[in-house]
C-alpha cells in the first residue's frame, strides 16, 4: 500500500477527514472522504471512496464515543485495514488560528501545541476544537507526524498598515490584529492560477471565497495583501448566519439597551445574523434563491452589494484589479449570485457571459470584459495534505543530513 496522508478538520461535535495516497512522484490522490459526527450524542462514522462508493456507515452508543480522542481511535481503527494495516505517514490538521507568529504550517510538538493553546482567546469557538485531536494523537501516538495548517498563515505577510486597527498599540502587541482567514483556500486558488490563467497569475486578483463562511482576499503576485476578515471570522461579508462587518456601536447597544450578556451577543452574531437574520427565512442561498419572498431577495441583493463594495476596497489596496475569482459553495455553484456581483462591477471592467456563467465554466467573462472573471473550485483539504507532505519530506531530508554528518 502506498504512503498515505490523513487530513483532519475538527469541529465541536464532528471530525471531517480525507485520506490521500502519495504516489512515487509525491502526487496526492484523495482515496477516502468522510466524517464522524454526533460525538457524545449520536456518534456516526460515514465514509466513502473518492468515487462515492460507501465504505462505512456505522453508529455507536454515546458513551463509546463521548469525546474527540475516542472518535479518533474509531477513525484510525476504520482506516487501518483500508491502508494495509498501516498508520498514515502523517496527519495534517486544519487549525483556525496561528496568531501573529505562525506564518506557515508547522510540525506539532508538545511545546508548539502549548503555544497554539495560548491562542485560544483569539478564537475561542474554533481553536479548542481544532487542537483537541492534535492533543489526542500526541498523547497516544507521539511518533506520528502531525502538521498544523493555519487559516491565518497565508495573510501573515500583510503590510503593517493592513494588519492594524486604530486602537492603542498595547492591544496590537498582545495580538488584536487583522489576521484574515480562509487562507488555505486562497493559497490553493493561487496554486491553480498559473495553470488556469497564466497571464494573470502574477497580477492583482480579488478572490471571493463564498461558502457558509465567506470572505474576500486581495492577492498581488500570489501574496495576500488585504482581506475582508480581521480579528475574527465575523468580519467582512455577511455570511450564512454571521453578521459580517458591523458598527461596534451595535454591540454596545445590544448589551446596554437589550441587556444581552457576552454569550448572548456572541451567539447572536455568529448564529442568528447574516443571510438568516436578514431574510428571516434561511441561511442557505439555495433556499433564498427558491423563495419569492421580498426578504429573500433583499438578503441576496445585500450579499451581492457587499461583495461589490468590498471589491472596491480590495482593488484600492492593490492599486487596481487584473482578475476576479469566485470559489467555495456559493461561488462555485451560484450563477445567479455571480451574475448579480458582476453586474455591480461593470464600472470596474467586469462583464458576464450568460452561457458560460450558467454552465459553471472556468472563465465566465462576457464580451467587452477588461477584467476576466473565473470560477475555480477550492480544495482546502488538498492544500493541507500538500503542506503536510512537504513538512514530512523536509524532516526526512533533515534526518538524512543528520545521519551523514
Ligand atoms: P463551508 O465549507 O463553509 O461549510 P461551502 O463552501 O460548502 O461551505 O458552502 C456551503 C454553502 O454553499 C451553502 O450554505 C449554500 O448556501 C451554498 N450552495 C451550495 N450549493 C449551491 C447552489 N447550487 N447554489 C447556490 N448556493 C449553493
Coordinates of C-alpha atoms and ligand atoms in Angstrom, one line a residue:
X1 CA 0.0 0.0 0.0
X2 CA 1.3 3.5 -0.9
X3 CA 2.1 6.0 1.8
X4 CA -1.0 8.0 2.9
X5 CA -1.7 11.4 4.5
X6 CA -4.7 11.9 6.7
X7 CA -6.3 15.4 6.7
X8 CA -8.5 16.3 9.7
X9 CA -10.8 19.2 10.2
X10 CA -12.3 19.0 13.6
X11 CA -15.4 20.9 14.9
X12 CA -17.2 20.9 18.2
X13 CA -19.0 17.6 17.6
X14 CA -17.6 16.4 14.3
X15 CA -14.4 15.4 12.6
X16 CA -14.3 15.7 8.9
X17 CA -11.5 13.7 7.2
X18 CA -9.9 12.9 3.9
X19 CA -7.3 10.3 3.2
X20 CA -4.8 10.9 0.4
X21 CA -2.4 8.4 -1.2
X22 CA 1.1 9.6 -2.1
X23 CA 2.4 8.2 -5.4
X24 CA 6.0 7.8 -6.4
X25 CA 6.2 11.3 -7.7
X26 CA 4.7 12.7 -4.5
X27 CA 1.4 13.4 -6.3
X28 CA -1.5 13.3 -3.8
X29 CA -4.7 11.4 -4.7
X30 CA -7.8 11.6 -2.5
X31 CA -8.9 8.0 -1.8
X32 CA -11.4 8.2 1.1
X33 CA -13.6 11.0 2.4
X34 CA -15.9 11.0 5.4
X35 CA -16.8 12.3 8.8
X36 CA -17.5 11.3 12.3
X37 CA -20.4 13.4 13.7
X38 CA -22.6 13.3 16.7
X39 CA -19.6 12.9 19.1
X40 CA -21.1 12.4 22.6
X41 CA -24.7 12.3 21.4
X42 CA -25.3 10.1 18.3
X43 CA -21.8 9.1 17.1
X44 CA -21.7 8.0 13.5
X45 CA -18.9 7.3 11.1
X46 CA -19.7 7.8 7.5
X47 CA -17.0 7.2 4.8
X48 CA -16.9 6.7 1.1
X49 CA -14.3 6.3 -1.6
X50 CA -13.4 9.3 -3.7
X51 CA -15.7 7.8 -6.4
X52 CA -18.6 7.7 -3.9
X53 CA -18.7 4.0 -3.0
X54 CA -19.9 3.7 0.6
X55 CA -17.2 2.2 2.9
X56 CA -18.7 2.8 6.3
X57 CA -21.9 4.0 7.9
X58 CA -21.7 2.8 11.5
X59 CA -23.0 4.2 14.7
X60 CA -22.1 3.7 18.4
X61 CA -23.6 4.4 21.8
X62 CA -22.8 7.9 23.0
X63 CA -20.7 6.6 25.9
X64 CA -18.5 4.7 23.4
X65 CA -17.6 7.9 21.6
X66 CA -18.0 10.5 24.2
X67 CA -15.2 12.8 23.1
X68 CA -12.7 13.5 20.3
X69 CA -9.9 11.1 21.5
X70 CA -12.4 8.1 21.3
X71 CA -13.6 9.4 17.9
X72 CA -10.1 9.4 16.6
X73 CA -9.5 5.9 17.7
X74 CA -12.6 4.8 15.9
X75 CA -11.4 6.6 12.8
X76 CA -8.0 5.0 12.9
X77 CA -9.5 1.6 13.6
X78 CA -11.6 2.1 10.5
X79 CA -8.8 3.4 8.3
X80 CA -6.1 0.9 9.2
X81 CA -7.5 -2.1 7.3
X82 CA -8.1 0.2 4.3
X83 CA -4.4 1.0 4.1
X84 CA -2.9 -2.4 4.6
X85 CA -2.8 -2.3 8.4
X86 CA -0.5 0.7 8.5
X87 CA -1.0 4.2 10.0
X88 CA -1.0 7.2 7.8
X89 CA 2.5 8.6 7.3
X90 CA 1.3 11.9 8.8
X91 CA -1.8 13.8 9.9
X92 CA -2.5 17.3 8.6
X93 CA -4.9 19.4 10.7
X94 CA -6.8 22.5 9.9
X95 CA -6.2 25.0 12.7
X96 CA -8.1 28.2 12.5
X97 CA -5.5 30.4 14.3
X98 CA -1.8 30.7 14.0
X99 CA -1.7 34.0 15.8
X100 CA 1.0 36.6 14.9
X101 CA 3.9 34.2 14.8
X102 CA 2.8 31.1 12.7
X103 CA 3.2 32.2 9.1
X104 CA 3.4 28.7 7.7
X105 CA 2.4 25.1 8.6
X106 CA 4.3 23.6 11.4
X107 CA 5.1 20.1 12.8
X108 CA 3.4 19.9 16.2
X109 CA 5.4 19.1 19.3
X110 CA 4.0 19.4 22.8
X111 CA 5.7 22.8 23.2
X112 CA 4.2 24.0 19.9
X113 CA 0.8 22.7 21.0
X114 CA 1.1 24.7 24.2
X115 CA 1.8 27.8 22.1
X116 CA -1.3 27.1 19.9
X117 CA -3.4 26.6 23.1
X118 CA -2.3 30.1 24.2
X119 CA -4.1 31.4 21.1
X120 CA -7.5 30.1 22.3
X121 CA -8.6 33.5 23.4
X122 CA -8.2 34.7 19.8
X123 CA -10.6 32.1 18.5
X124 CA -12.5 30.6 21.5
X125 CA -15.2 28.9 19.5
X126 CA -12.9 27.1 17.0
X127 CA -9.3 26.8 18.2
X128 CA -10.1 24.3 21.1
X129 CA -11.9 22.0 18.7
X130 CA -9.1 22.1 16.2
X131 CA -6.5 21.3 18.8
X132 CA -8.3 18.5 20.6
X133 CA -7.5 15.8 18.0
X134 CA -3.8 17.0 17.9
X135 CA -3.5 16.5 21.6
X136 CA -5.3 13.2 21.5
X137 CA -2.9 11.9 18.8
X138 CA 0.2 13.4 20.5
X139 CA -0.7 11.6 23.8
X140 CA -1.4 8.2 22.2
X141 CA 0.9 8.2 19.2
X142 CA 3.7 10.7 19.9
X143 CA 5.8 9.5 16.9
X144 CA 3.1 10.1 14.3
X145 CA 3.9 13.3 12.5
X146 CA 1.2 15.9 12.9
X147 CA 1.2 19.2 10.9
X148 CA -0.9 22.2 11.9
X149 CA -2.1 24.2 8.9
X150 CA -3.5 27.6 9.7
X151 CA -6.3 29.6 8.2
X152 CA -4.5 32.8 9.1
X153 CA -1.0 31.9 7.8
X154 CA -1.4 33.0 4.2
X155 CA -2.2 36.5 5.4
X156 CA 0.7 37.0 7.7
X157 CA 2.7 38.8 5.1
X158 CA 0.3 41.8 5.2
X159 CA 1.9 45.2 5.4
X160 CA 1.8 46.7 8.9
X161 CA -0.9 49.2 7.8
X162 CA -3.2 46.3 6.8
X163 CA -2.6 44.4 10.0
X164 CA -3.9 47.0 12.4
X165 CA -7.0 48.6 13.9
X166 CA -6.9 52.1 15.0
X167 CA -6.6 51.1 18.6
X168 CA -3.8 51.6 21.2
X169 CA -0.6 49.9 20.4
X170 CA -0.6 47.7 23.5
X171 CA -3.6 45.8 22.1
X172 CA -1.9 45.2 18.8
X173 CA 1.1 44.0 20.7
X174 CA -1.0 41.4 22.6
X175 CA -2.5 40.1 19.3
X176 CA -5.5 42.2 18.5
X177 CA -4.7 42.4 14.7
X178 CA -6.4 42.0 11.4
X179 CA -5.5 38.4 10.7
X180 CA -7.8 37.3 7.9
X181 CA -9.0 33.7 7.4
X182 CA -9.7 31.1 4.7
X183 CA -6.0 31.3 3.9
X184 CA -5.8 27.6 2.9
X185 CA -8.5 28.2 0.3
X186 CA -6.8 31.3 -1.1
X187 CA -3.4 29.6 -1.2
X188 CA -5.0 26.7 -3.2
X189 CA -6.5 29.2 -5.7
X190 CA -3.1 30.8 -6.0
X191 CA -1.6 27.4 -6.8
X192 CA -4.2 26.9 -9.6
X193 CA -3.9 30.3 -11.3
X194 CA -0.7 29.5 -13.2
X195 CA -2.5 26.5 -14.8
X196 CA -5.8 28.2 -15.4
X197 CA -4.8 31.8 -16.3
X198 CA -1.0 32.1 -16.5
X199 CA -1.1 35.7 -17.8
X200 CA -2.8 37.0 -14.6
X201 CA -1.3 34.6 -12.0
X202 CA 1.3 37.3 -11.2
X203 CA -1.2 40.1 -11.3
X204 CA -3.7 41.7 -8.9
X205 CA -6.5 39.3 -8.2
X206 CA -9.6 39.6 -6.0
X207 CA -10.8 36.2 -4.8
X208 CA -14.2 35.8 -3.2
X209 CA -14.5 32.6 -1.0
X210 CA -18.3 32.4 -0.7
X211 CA -19.3 29.4 1.5
X212 CA -21.3 29.3 4.6
X213 CA -18.4 31.3 5.9
X214 CA -17.4 34.0 3.4
X215 CA -14.5 36.3 2.9
X216 CA -12.6 38.0 0.1
X217 CA -8.9 38.5 -0.4
X218 CA -6.7 40.8 -2.4
X219 CA -3.8 38.8 -3.9
X220 CA -1.0 40.5 -5.7
X221 CA 1.7 38.4 -7.3
X222 CA 0.5 35.4 -5.4
X223 CA 0.6 37.0 -2.0
X224 CA -2.3 38.1 0.2
X225 CA -2.2 41.9 0.7
X226 CA -5.6 42.5 2.3
X227 CA -8.7 40.6 3.5
X228 CA -12.2 41.4 4.4
X229 CA -11.9 39.4 7.6
X230 CA -9.9 40.7 10.5
X231 CA -9.5 39.7 14.1
X232 CA -12.2 37.1 14.0
X233 CA -14.1 35.2 11.2
X234 CA -17.1 37.5 12.0
X235 CA -15.8 40.5 10.0
X236 CA -16.4 41.5 6.4
X237 CA -19.1 39.9 4.2
X238 CA -22.4 38.8 5.7
X239 CA -22.4 35.0 5.9
X240 CA -25.0 32.2 6.3
X241 CA -25.5 33.1 9.9
X242 CA -22.7 35.5 10.8
X243 CA -23.3 39.3 10.7
X244 CA -20.1 40.3 8.8
X245 CA -18.9 43.9 9.3
X246 CA -20.9 45.8 11.9
X247 CA -20.5 49.1 13.6
X248 CA -19.1 48.1 17.1
X249 CA -21.8 50.5 18.5
X250 CA -24.4 47.8 17.6
X251 CA -22.7 45.5 20.1
X252 CA -22.7 48.1 22.9
X253 CA -26.3 48.9 22.1
X254 CA -27.3 45.2 22.3
X255 CA -25.6 44.9 25.7
X256 CA -26.9 48.2 27.1
X257 CA -30.4 48.6 25.6
X258 CA -31.2 44.9 25.3
X259 CA -29.4 43.6 28.4
X260 CA -27.7 40.9 26.4
X261 CA -24.8 39.2 28.0
X262 CA -21.5 38.5 26.3
X263 CA -22.5 34.9 25.5
X264 CA -25.8 36.1 24.1
X265 CA -24.2 38.7 21.8
X266 CA -21.6 36.2 20.6
X267 CA -24.2 33.5 19.8
X268 CA -26.4 36.2 18.2
X269 CA -23.6 37.5 15.9
X270 CA -22.4 34.0 14.9
X271 CA -25.6 32.2 14.6
X272 CA -28.6 34.5 14.1
X273 CA -27.4 37.1 11.7
X274 CA -26.1 37.2 8.1
X275 CA -28.4 35.8 5.4
X276 CA -30.5 34.1 8.0
X277 CA -31.1 37.2 10.1
X278 CA -31.7 39.4 7.2
X279 CA -34.1 37.2 5.4
X280 CA -35.8 35.6 8.4
X281 CA -36.0 32.5 6.0
X282 CA -32.8 30.6 5.7
X283 CA -29.0 30.8 5.9
X284 CA -28.8 28.7 2.7
X285 CA -28.5 30.6 -0.6
X286 CA -30.4 27.8 -2.3
X287 CA -33.5 28.3 -0.2
X288 CA -33.3 32.1 -0.7
X289 CA -33.0 31.6 -4.5
X290 CA -36.0 29.3 -4.4
X291 CA -38.1 31.8 -2.4
X292 CA -40.4 34.5 -3.8
X293 CA -40.4 36.4 -0.5
X294 CA -39.1 40.0 -0.8
X295 CA -37.0 39.3 2.3
X296 CA -35.1 36.6 0.4
X297 CA -34.5 38.9 -2.4
X298 CA -33.3 41.6 -0.1
X299 CA -30.8 39.2 1.6
X300 CA -29.4 38.1 -1.8
X301 CA -29.2 41.7 -3.1
X302 CA -27.4 42.7 0.1
X303 CA -24.9 39.9 -0.2
X304 CA -24.0 40.8 -3.8
X305 CA -23.9 44.5 -2.9
X306 CA -21.4 43.9 -0.1
X307 CA -19.2 41.7 -2.3
X308 CA -19.2 44.5 -4.8
X309 CA -18.4 47.1 -2.1
X310 CA -15.5 45.1 -0.8
X311 CA -14.2 44.5 -4.3
X312 CA -13.7 48.3 -4.5
X313 CA -11.8 48.2 -1.2
X314 CA -9.6 45.3 -2.2
X315 CA -8.8 46.8 -5.6
X316 CA -7.8 50.0 -3.8
X317 CA -5.4 48.0 -1.6
X318 CA -3.7 46.7 -4.8
X319 CA -4.0 49.9 -6.9
X320 CA -6.2 48.1 -9.4
X321 CA -7.6 44.7 -10.3
X322 CA -6.5 42.3 -13.1
X323 CA -8.9 39.4 -12.4
X324 CA -11.7 38.3 -10.2
X325 CA -12.2 34.7 -8.9
X326 CA -15.3 33.1 -7.3
X327 CA -14.8 30.0 -5.2
X328 CA -16.5 27.8 -2.4
X329 CA -20.1 26.5 -2.2
X330 CA -21.9 29.7 -3.4
X331 CA -19.1 30.9 -5.6
X332 CA -18.8 27.6 -7.4
X333 CA -22.5 26.8 -7.7
X334 CA -24.4 30.0 -7.6
X335 CA -24.6 31.6 -11.1
X336 CA -27.4 34.0 -10.0
X337 CA -25.2 35.4 -7.3
X338 CA -22.2 35.6 -9.6
X339 CA -24.2 37.5 -12.2
X340 CA -25.5 39.9 -9.6
X341 CA -22.0 40.6 -8.4
X342 CA -20.5 41.0 -11.8
X343 CA -23.3 43.4 -12.9
X344 CA -22.5 45.6 -9.9
X345 CA -18.8 45.6 -11.0
X346 CA -19.3 46.6 -14.7
X347 CA -17.8 50.0 -13.8
X348 CA -14.5 48.2 -13.0
X349 CA -14.5 46.4 -16.3
X350 CA -16.1 43.1 -15.4
X351 CA -18.7 41.5 -17.8
X352 CA -20.6 38.3 -17.5
X353 CA -21.3 35.7 -20.2
X354 CA -24.8 34.3 -19.7
X355 CA -23.9 30.9 -21.2
X356 CA -20.5 30.5 -19.5
X357 CA -21.8 31.6 -16.2
X358 CA -24.9 29.3 -16.3
X359 CA -22.8 26.3 -17.2
X360 CA -20.3 27.0 -14.4
X361 CA -17.5 27.4 -16.9
X362 CA -14.0 28.2 -15.7
X363 CA -13.9 31.6 -17.3
X364 CA -17.3 33.4 -17.2
X365 CA -16.4 36.8 -18.6
X366 CA -18.6 38.2 -21.3
X367 CA -17.8 40.3 -24.4
X368 CA -16.0 43.5 -23.7
X369 CA -14.7 42.4 -20.4
X370 CA -11.5 44.2 -19.4
X371 CA -11.1 42.2 -16.2
X372 CA -11.5 38.5 -16.6
X373 CA -13.6 36.6 -14.2
X374 CA -13.1 32.9 -13.2
X375 CA -14.8 30.2 -11.2
X376 CA -12.2 28.0 -9.6
X377 CA -13.3 25.2 -7.2
X378 CA -11.3 25.4 -4.0
X379 CA -9.7 22.4 -2.2
X380 CA -8.5 23.2 1.3
X381 CA -8.0 19.6 2.2
X382 CA -5.6 19.0 -0.7
X383 CA -3.7 22.2 0.4
X384 CA -3.4 20.7 3.9
X385 CA -2.3 17.4 2.5
X386 CA 0.3 19.2 0.3
X387 CA 1.7 21.1 3.2
X388 CA 1.8 18.1 5.4
X389 CA 3.7 16.1 2.8
X390 CA 6.2 18.9 2.3
X391 CA 6.8 19.1 6.1
X392 CA 7.3 15.3 6.1
X393 CA 9.7 15.4 3.2
X394 CA 11.7 18.2 4.8
X395 CA 12.0 16.3 8.0
X396 CA 13.1 13.2 6.1
X397 CA 15.8 15.2 4.3
X398 CA 17.0 16.7 7.6
X399 CA 17.2 13.3 9.2
X400 CA 19.3 12.0 6.2
X401 CA 21.6 15.0 6.5
X402 CA 22.0 14.5 10.3
X403 CA 22.9 10.8 9.8
X404 CA 25.6 11.8 7.3
X405 CA 27.1 14.5 9.5
Ligands
LIG1 P1 -18.5 25.5 4.2 O1 -17.3 24.7 3.7 O2 -18.1 26.9 4.7 O3 -19.5 24.8 5.1 P2 -19.3 25.5 1.5 O4 -18.2 26.1 0.7 O5 -19.6 24.1 1.3 O6 -19.3 26.0 3.0 O7 -20.7 26.3 1.0 C1 -21.9 26.0 1.6 C2 -22.9 26.9 1.0 O8 -22.9 26.9 -0.4 C3 -24.3 26.6 1.4 O9 -24.7 27.2 2.6 C4 -25.2 27.1 0.3 O10 -25.7 28.3 0.6 C5 -24.2 27.3 -0.9 N1 -24.6 26.4 -2.0 C6 -24.4 25.1 -2.2 N2 -24.9 24.7 -3.4 C7 -25.4 25.8 -4.0 C8 -26.1 26.1 -5.2 N3 -26.3 25.2 -6.1 N4 -26.5 27.4 -5.5 C9 -26.2 28.4 -4.6 N5 -25.6 28.2 -3.4 C10 -25.2 26.9 -3.1

